[in-house]
Coordinates of C-alpha atoms and ligand atoms in Angstrom, one line a residue:
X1 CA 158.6 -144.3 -23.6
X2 CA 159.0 -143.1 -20.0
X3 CA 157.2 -146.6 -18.9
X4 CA 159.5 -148.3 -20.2
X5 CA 162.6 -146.0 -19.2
X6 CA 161.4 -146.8 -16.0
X7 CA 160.8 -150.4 -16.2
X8 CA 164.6 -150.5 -17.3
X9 CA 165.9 -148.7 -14.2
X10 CA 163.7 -150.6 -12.3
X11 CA 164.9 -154.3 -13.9
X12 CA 169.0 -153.6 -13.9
X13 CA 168.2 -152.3 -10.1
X14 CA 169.8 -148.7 -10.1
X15 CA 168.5 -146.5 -7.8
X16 CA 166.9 -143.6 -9.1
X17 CA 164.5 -141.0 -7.8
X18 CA 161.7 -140.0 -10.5
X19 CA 160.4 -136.8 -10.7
X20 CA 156.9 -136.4 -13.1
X21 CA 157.3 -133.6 -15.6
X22 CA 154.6 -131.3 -14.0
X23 CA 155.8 -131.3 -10.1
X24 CA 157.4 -128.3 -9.1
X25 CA 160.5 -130.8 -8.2
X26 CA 161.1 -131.8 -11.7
X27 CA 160.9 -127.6 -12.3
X28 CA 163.7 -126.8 -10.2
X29 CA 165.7 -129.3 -11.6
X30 CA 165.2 -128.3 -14.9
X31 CA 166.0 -125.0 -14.0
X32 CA 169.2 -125.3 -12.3
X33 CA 170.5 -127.1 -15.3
X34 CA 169.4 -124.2 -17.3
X35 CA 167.5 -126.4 -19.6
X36 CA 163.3 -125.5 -20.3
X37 CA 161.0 -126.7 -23.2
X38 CA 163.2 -129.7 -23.9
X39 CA 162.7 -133.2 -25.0
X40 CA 161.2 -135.4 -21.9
X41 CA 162.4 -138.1 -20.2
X42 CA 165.8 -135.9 -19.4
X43 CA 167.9 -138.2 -17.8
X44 CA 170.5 -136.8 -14.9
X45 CA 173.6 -139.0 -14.3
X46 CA 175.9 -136.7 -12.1
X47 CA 177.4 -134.2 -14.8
X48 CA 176.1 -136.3 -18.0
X49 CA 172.4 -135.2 -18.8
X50 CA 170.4 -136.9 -21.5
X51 CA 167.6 -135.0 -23.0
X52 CA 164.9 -137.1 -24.9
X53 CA 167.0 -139.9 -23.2
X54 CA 165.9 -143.7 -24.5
X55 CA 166.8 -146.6 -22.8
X56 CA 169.0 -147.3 -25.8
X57 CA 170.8 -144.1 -25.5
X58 CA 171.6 -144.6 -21.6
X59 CA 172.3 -148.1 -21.9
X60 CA 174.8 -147.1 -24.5
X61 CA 176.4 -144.7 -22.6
X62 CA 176.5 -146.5 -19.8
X63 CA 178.4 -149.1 -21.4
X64 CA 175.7 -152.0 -21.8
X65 CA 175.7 -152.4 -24.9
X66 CA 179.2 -154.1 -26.0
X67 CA 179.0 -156.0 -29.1
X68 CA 180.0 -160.3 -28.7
X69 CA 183.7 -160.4 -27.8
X70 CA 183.9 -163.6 -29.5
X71 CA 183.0 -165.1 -33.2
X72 CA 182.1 -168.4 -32.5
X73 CA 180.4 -169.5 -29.2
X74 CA 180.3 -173.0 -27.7
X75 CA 176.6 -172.5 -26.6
X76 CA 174.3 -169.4 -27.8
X77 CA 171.1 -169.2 -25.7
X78 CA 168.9 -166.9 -27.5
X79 CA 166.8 -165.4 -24.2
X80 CA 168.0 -164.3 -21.0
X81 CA 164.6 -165.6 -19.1
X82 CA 164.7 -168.5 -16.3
X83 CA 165.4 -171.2 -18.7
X84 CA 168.5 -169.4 -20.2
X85 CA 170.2 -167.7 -16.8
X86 CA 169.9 -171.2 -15.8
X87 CA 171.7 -172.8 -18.5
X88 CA 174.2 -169.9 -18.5
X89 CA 174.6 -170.3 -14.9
X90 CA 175.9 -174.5 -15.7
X91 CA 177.1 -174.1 -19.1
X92 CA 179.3 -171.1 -17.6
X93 CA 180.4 -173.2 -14.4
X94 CA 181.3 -175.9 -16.9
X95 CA 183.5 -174.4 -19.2
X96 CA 181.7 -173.6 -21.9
X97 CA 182.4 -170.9 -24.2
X98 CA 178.4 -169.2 -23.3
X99 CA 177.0 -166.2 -24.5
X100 CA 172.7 -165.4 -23.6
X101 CA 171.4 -163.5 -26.1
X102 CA 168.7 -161.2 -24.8
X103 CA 166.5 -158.7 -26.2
X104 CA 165.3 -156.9 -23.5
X105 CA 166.9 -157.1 -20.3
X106 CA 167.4 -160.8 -18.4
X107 CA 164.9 -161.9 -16.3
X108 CA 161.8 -163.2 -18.5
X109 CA 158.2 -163.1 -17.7
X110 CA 159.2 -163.9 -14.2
X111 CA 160.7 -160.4 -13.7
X112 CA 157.5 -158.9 -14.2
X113 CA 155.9 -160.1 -11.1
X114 CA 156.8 -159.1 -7.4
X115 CA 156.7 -162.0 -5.7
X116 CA 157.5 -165.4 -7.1
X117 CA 156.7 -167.6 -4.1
X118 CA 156.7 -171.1 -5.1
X119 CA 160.5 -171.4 -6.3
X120 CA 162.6 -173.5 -4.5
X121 CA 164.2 -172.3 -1.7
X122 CA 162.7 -169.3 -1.1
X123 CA 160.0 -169.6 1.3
X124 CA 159.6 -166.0 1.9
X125 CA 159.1 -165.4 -1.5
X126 CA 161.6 -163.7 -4.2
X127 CA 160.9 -160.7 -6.2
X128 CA 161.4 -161.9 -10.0
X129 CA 163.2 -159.1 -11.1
X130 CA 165.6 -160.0 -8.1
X131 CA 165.8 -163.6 -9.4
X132 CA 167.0 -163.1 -12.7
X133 CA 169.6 -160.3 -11.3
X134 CA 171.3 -162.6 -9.0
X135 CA 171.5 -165.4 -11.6
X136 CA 172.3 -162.9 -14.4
X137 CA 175.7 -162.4 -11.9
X138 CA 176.2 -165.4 -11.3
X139 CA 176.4 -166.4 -15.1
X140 CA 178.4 -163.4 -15.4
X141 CA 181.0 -164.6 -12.5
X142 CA 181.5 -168.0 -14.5
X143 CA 182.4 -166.0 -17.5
X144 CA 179.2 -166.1 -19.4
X145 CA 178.7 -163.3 -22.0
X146 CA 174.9 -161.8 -21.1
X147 CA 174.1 -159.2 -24.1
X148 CA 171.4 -157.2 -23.7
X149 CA 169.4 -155.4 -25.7
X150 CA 170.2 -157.5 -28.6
X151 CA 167.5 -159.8 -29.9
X152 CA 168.4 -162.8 -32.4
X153 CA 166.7 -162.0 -35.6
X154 CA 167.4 -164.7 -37.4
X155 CA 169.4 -168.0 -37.4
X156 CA 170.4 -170.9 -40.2
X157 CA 172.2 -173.9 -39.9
X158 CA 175.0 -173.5 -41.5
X159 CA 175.4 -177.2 -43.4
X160 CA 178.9 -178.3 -43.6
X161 CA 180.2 -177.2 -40.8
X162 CA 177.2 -178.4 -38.3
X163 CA 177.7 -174.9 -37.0
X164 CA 174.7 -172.7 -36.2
X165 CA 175.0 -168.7 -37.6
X166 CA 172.7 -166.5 -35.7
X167 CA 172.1 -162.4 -36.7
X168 CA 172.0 -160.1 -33.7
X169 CA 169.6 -156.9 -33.4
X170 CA 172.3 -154.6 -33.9
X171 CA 173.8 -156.1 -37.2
X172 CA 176.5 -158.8 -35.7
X173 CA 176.7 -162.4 -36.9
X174 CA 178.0 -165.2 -34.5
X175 CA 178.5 -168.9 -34.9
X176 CA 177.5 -171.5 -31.9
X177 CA 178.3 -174.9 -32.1
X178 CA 175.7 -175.7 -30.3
X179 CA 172.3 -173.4 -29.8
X180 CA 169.4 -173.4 -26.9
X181 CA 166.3 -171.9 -27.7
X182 CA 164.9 -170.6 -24.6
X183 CA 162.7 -167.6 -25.9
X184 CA 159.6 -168.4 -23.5
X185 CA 156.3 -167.1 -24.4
X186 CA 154.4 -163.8 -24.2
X187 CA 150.9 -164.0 -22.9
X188 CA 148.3 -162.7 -24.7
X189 CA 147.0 -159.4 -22.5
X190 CA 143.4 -159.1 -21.9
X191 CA 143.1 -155.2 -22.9
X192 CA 141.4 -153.7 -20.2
X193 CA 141.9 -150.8 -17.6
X194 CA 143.4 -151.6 -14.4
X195 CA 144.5 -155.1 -15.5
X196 CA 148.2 -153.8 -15.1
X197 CA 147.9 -152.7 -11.7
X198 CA 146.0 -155.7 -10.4
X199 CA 148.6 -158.1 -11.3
X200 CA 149.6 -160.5 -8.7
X201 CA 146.8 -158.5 -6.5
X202 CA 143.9 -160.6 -7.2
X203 CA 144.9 -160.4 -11.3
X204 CA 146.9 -163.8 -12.8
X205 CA 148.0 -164.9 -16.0
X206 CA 147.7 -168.8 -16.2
X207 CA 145.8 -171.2 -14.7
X208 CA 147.2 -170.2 -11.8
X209 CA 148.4 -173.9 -10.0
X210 CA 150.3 -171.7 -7.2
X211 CA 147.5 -169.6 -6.1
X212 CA 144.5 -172.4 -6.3
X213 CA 145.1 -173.7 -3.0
X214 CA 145.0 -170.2 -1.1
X215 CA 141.3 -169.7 -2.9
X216 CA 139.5 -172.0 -0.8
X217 CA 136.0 -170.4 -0.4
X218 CA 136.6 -167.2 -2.2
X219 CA 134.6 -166.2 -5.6
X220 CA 137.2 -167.1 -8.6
X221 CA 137.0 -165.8 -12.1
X222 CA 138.5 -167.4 -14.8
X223 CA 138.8 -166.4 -18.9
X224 CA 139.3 -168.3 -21.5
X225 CA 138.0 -171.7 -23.1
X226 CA 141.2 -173.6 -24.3
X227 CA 142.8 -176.3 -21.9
X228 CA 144.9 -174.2 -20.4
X229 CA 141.3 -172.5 -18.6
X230 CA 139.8 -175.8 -18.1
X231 CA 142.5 -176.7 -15.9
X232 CA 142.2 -173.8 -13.9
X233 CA 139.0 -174.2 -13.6
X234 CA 139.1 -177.7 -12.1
X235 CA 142.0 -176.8 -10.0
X236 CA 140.6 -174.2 -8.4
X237 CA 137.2 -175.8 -7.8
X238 CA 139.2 -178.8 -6.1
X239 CA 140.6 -176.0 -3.7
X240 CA 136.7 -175.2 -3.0
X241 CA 136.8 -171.9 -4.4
X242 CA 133.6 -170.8 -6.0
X243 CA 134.1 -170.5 -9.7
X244 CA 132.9 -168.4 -12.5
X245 CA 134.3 -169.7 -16.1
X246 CA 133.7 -166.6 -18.8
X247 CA 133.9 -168.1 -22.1
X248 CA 133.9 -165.8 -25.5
X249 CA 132.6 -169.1 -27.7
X250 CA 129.3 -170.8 -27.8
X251 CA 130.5 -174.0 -26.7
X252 CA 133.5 -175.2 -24.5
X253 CA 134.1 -178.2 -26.9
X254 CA 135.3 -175.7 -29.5
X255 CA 138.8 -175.6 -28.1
X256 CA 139.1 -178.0 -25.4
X257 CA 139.3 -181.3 -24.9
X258 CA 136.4 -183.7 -24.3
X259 CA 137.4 -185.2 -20.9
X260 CA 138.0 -181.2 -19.8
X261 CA 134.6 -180.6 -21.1
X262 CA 132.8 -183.4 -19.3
X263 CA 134.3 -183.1 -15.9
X264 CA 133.7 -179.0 -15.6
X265 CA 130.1 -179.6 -17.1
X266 CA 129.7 -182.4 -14.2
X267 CA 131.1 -180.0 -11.6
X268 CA 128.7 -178.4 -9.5
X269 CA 131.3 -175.6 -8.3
X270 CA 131.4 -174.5 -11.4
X271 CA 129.0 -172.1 -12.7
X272 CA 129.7 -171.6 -16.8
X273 CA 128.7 -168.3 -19.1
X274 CA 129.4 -168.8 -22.8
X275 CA 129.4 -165.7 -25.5
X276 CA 130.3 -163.8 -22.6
X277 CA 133.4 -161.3 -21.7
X278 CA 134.8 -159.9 -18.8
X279 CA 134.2 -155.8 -19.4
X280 CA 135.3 -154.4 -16.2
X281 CA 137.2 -154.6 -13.0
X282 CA 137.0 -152.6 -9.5
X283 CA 139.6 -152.7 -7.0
X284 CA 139.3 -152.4 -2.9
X285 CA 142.1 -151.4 -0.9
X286 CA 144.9 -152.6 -3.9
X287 CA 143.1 -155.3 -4.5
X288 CA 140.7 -156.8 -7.0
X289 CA 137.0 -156.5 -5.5
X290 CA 134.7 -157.6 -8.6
X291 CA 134.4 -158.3 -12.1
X292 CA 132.1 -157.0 -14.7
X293 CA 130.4 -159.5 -17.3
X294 CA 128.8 -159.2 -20.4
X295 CA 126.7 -161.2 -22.8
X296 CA 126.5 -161.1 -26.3
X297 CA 123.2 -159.4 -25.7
X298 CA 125.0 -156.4 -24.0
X299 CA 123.4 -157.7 -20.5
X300 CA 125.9 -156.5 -18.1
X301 CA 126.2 -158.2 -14.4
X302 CA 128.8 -157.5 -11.5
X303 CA 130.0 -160.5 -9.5
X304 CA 132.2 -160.4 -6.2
X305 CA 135.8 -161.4 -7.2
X306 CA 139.1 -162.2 -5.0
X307 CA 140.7 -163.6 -8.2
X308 CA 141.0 -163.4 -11.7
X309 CA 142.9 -166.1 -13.8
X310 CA 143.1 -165.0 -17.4
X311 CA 144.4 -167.9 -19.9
X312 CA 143.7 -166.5 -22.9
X313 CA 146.8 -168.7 -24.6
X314 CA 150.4 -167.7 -25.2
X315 CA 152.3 -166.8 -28.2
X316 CA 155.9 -168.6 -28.4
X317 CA 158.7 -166.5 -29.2
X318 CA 160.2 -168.5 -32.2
X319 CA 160.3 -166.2 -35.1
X320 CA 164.0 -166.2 -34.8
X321 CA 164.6 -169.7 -35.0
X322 CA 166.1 -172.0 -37.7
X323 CA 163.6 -172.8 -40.0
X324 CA 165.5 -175.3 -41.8
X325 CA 163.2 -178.0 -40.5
X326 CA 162.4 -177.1 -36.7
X327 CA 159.3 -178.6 -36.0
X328 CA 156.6 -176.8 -34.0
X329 CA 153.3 -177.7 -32.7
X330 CA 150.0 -176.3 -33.9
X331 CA 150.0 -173.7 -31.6
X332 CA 153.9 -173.0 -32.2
X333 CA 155.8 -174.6 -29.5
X334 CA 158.7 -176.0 -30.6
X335 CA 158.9 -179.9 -30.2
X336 CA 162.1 -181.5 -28.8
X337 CA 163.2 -185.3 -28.1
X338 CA 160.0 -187.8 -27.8
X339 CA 157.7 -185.6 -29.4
X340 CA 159.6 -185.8 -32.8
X341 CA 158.7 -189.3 -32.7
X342 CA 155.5 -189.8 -32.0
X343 CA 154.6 -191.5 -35.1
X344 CA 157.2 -193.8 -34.6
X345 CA 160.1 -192.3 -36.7
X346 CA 162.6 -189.8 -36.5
X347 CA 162.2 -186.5 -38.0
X348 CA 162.1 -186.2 -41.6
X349 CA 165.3 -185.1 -42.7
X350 CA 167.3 -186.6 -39.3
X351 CA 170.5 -186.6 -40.4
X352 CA 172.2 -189.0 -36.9
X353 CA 172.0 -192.2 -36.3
X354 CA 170.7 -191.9 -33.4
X355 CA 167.2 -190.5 -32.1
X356 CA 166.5 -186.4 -30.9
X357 CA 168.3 -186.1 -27.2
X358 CA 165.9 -185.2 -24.9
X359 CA 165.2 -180.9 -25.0
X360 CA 166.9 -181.5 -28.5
X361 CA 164.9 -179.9 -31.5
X362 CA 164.1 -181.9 -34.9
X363 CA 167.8 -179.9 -35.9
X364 CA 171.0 -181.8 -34.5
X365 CA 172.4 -179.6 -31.8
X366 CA 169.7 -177.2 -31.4
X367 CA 168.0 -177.2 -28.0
X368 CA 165.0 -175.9 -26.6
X369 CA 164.0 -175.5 -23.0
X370 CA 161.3 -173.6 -21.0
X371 CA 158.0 -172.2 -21.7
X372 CA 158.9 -172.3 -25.8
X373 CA 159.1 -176.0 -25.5
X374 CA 155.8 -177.9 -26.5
X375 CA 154.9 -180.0 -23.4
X376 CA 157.0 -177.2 -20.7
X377 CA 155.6 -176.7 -17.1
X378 CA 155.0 -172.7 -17.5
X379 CA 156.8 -172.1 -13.5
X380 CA 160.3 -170.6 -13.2
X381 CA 161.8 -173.8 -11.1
X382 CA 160.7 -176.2 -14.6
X383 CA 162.3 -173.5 -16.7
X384 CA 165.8 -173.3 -14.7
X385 CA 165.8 -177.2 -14.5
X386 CA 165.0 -177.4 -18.1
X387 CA 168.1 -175.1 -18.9
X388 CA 170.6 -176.8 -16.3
X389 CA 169.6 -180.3 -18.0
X390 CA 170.3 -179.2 -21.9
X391 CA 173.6 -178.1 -20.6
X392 CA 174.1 -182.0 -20.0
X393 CA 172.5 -182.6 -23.2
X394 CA 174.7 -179.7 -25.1
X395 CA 177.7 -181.2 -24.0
X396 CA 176.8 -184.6 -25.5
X397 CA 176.4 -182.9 -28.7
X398 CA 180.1 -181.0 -28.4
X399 CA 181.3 -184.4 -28.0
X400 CA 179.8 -185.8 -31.0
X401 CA 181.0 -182.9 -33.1
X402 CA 184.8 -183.3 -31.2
X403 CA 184.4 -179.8 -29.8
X404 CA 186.2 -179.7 -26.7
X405 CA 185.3 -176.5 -24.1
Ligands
LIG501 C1 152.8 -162.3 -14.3 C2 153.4 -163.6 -14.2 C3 153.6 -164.2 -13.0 C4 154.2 -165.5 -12.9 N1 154.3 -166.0 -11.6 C5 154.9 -167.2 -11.5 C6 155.2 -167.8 -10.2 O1 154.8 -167.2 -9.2 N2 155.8 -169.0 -10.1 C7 156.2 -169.7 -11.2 O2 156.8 -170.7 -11.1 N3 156.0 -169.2 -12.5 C8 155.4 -168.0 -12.6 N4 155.2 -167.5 -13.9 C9 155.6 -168.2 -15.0 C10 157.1 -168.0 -15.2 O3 157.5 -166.7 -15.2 C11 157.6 -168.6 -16.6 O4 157.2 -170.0 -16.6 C12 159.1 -168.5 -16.8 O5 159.5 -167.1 -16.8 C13 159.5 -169.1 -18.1 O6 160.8 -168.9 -18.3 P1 161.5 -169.0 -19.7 O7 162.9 -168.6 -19.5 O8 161.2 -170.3 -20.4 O9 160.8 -167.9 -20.6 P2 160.6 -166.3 -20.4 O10 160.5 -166.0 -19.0 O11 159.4 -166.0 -21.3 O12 161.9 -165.6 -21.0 C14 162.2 -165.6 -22.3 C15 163.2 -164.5 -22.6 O13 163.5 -164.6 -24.0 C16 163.6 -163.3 -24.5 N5 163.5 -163.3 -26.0 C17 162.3 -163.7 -26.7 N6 162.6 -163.6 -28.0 C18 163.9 -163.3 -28.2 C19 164.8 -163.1 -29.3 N7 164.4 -163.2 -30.6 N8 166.1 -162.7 -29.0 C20 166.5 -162.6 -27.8 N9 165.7 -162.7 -26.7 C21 164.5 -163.1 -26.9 C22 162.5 -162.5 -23.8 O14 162.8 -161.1 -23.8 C23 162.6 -163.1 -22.4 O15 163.4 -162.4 -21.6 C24 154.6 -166.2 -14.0 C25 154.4 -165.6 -15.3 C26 153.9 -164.3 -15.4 C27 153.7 -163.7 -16.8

């Protein structure tokens, strides 16, 4: 609770000092409000204190919270990450009636790391949480609605009308003429102490294409056995870092691809444990030191380690979407334009004469863009682009339909 009370401060950027319940600080504070023995966080806004304070209680009262001010929306985009501040930002800036749909608050994976510093323009770097507030304004200048707090729960198409109905955390219903799915993907977390703190310090998620090239000669570890971990793997042993691969199954061929497979076996720089886990890390100076292994036997070993990559796979966020025919992949990503046709034909049910636009889902004027997409880069700059270009794509649709913005 007070982690994330904090995270929340931290994300919208208001400035906030934070005093832990024990320090004599928070006691004189406590005691000049005349308040002892209460509920923790307290919250103190000038005059207004909030005891047992949640971040829905403060966001409320600060006025956050404001339900849809319209019905029917031009364009929905259910997530406020990089790929839906993006499209806000165009759709906005072209006139369409926009509202992001976000269940926490905007910004994505990418607001959870301090320094993104491969994005485009940015040489020095940009904090994500940064990113996403400057783009979150600048939807929010064009007239985009950004709701927070508010996750989409559920979504149908509603027939006749060609009109998408979507139900809001919170118990509203809106329409969208047009819909982008740009929910991203959550990583799965390897559960062990210190990972948090490590992150971006030594610690990735991912196969990790922007820090490969600075690894040159340092002692890599990477988790996982799917494809995702094979390409790390490779990538970082082509930046001549030396690289340990920690595999929970038996046998790399169990989930990744034969060429994968062949090439890492071949690779000299790569040194391979199967049945193994990482069980530990250690830190030096704020930064990750080494990594503790173990074998299915319980045989423990320590190993030096500047870097940890841990791909470990990704869950897609698309519980809310459609499920009046939106087709995924087998691991859940949603497919869009090409993919629905790979045998050939268009989607079973297809109701156009024409074929999926590109981004467009196997539902007629649902989009999907970013890291929920099958086939997505998985870096912020792919995301944005992916979000500016279904704007083009969404107002194709609005034309067909004879919606004008
Ligand atoms: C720790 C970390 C570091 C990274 N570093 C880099 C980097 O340096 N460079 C780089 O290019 N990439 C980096 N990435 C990858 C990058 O952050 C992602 O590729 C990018 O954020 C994807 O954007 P997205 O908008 O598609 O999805 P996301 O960022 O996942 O955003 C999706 C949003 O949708 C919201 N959402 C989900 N379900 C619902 C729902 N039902 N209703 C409403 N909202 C919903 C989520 O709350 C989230 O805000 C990093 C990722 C991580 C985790």
């Amino acid at each position: 609770m007070d982690y994330r009370l904090r995270d929340f401060l931290t994300r919208i950027a208001q400035p906030h000092e934070w005093l832990e319940a024990d320090s004599p600080e928070a006691a004189i504070l406590l005691g000049r409000l005349g308040i002892a023995d209460v509920d923790l966080p307290v919250v103190v806004d000038g005059d207004e204190v909030y005891v047992g304070a949640t971040v829905e209680r403060i966001a409320a009262a600060w006025g956050l919270l404001e339900p849809p001010k319209r019905s029917h929306y031009d364009l929905a985009i259910i997530g406020g990450g990089p790929a839906g501040l993006g499209a806000a930002v165009y759709a906005a800036s072209d006139g369409l009636a926009t509202i992001v749909i976000e269940r926490d608050v905007p910004g994505g994976q990418a607001s959870h790391t301090s320094a993104i510093e491969n994005f485009f323009g940015f040489p020095d770097g940009i904090g994500g949480a940064e990113l996403a507030r400057r783009a979150g304004r600048q939807a929010e200048r064009f007239g985009a609605e950004v709701a927070i707090l508010r996750g989409a729960l559920g979504s149908r198409i509603l027939g006749a009308s060609d009109r998408v109905g979507l139900a809001l955390e919170g118990g509203e219903e809106i329409t969208a003429s047009v819909v982008l799915a740009a929910t991203g993907m959550t990583w799965r977390r390897l559960e062990l102490p210190g990972v948090d703190g490590l992150l971006g310090r030594g610690v990735y998620y991912g196969a990790g294409r922007s820090e490969a090239p600075r690894c040159k000669g340092e002692d890599v570890v990477v988790i996982g056995g799917g494809n995702s971990a094979g390409q790390a793997v490779l990538n970082l042993a082509k930046a001549r870092a030396r690289v340990l691969m920690v595999v929970r199954a038996a046998r790399l061929s169990e989930s990744m691809s034969a060429y994968l497979v062949e090439r890492i076996e071949s690779d000299p720089r790569i040194e391979i444990r199967l049945r193994t886990q990482v069980t530990a890390l250690a830190e030096d100076g704020g930064r990750l030191s080494s990594v503790t292994i173990a074998d299915d036997a319980g045989k423990q070993e320590t190993r030096p380690a500047q870097a940890l990559f841990i791909c470990i796979g990704g869950v897609p966020q698309t519980a809310w979407c459609p499920t009046e025919g939106i087709r995924i992949d087998a691991a859940g990503y949603i497919l869009t334009g090409t993919d629905l046709l790979a045998p050939g034909d268009r989607p079973q049910g297809w109701p156009l004469d024409r074929d999926p636009l590109p981004l467009e889902t196997s539902r007629p004027g649902v989009f999907a863009s970013g890291d929920v997409r099958h086939g997505s880069t998985k870096r912020v700059a792919g995301a944005v682009g992916e979000g500016a270009m279904a704007v083009a794509l969404a107002l194709r649709r609005l034309a067909e339909l004879g919606v004008e913005p």
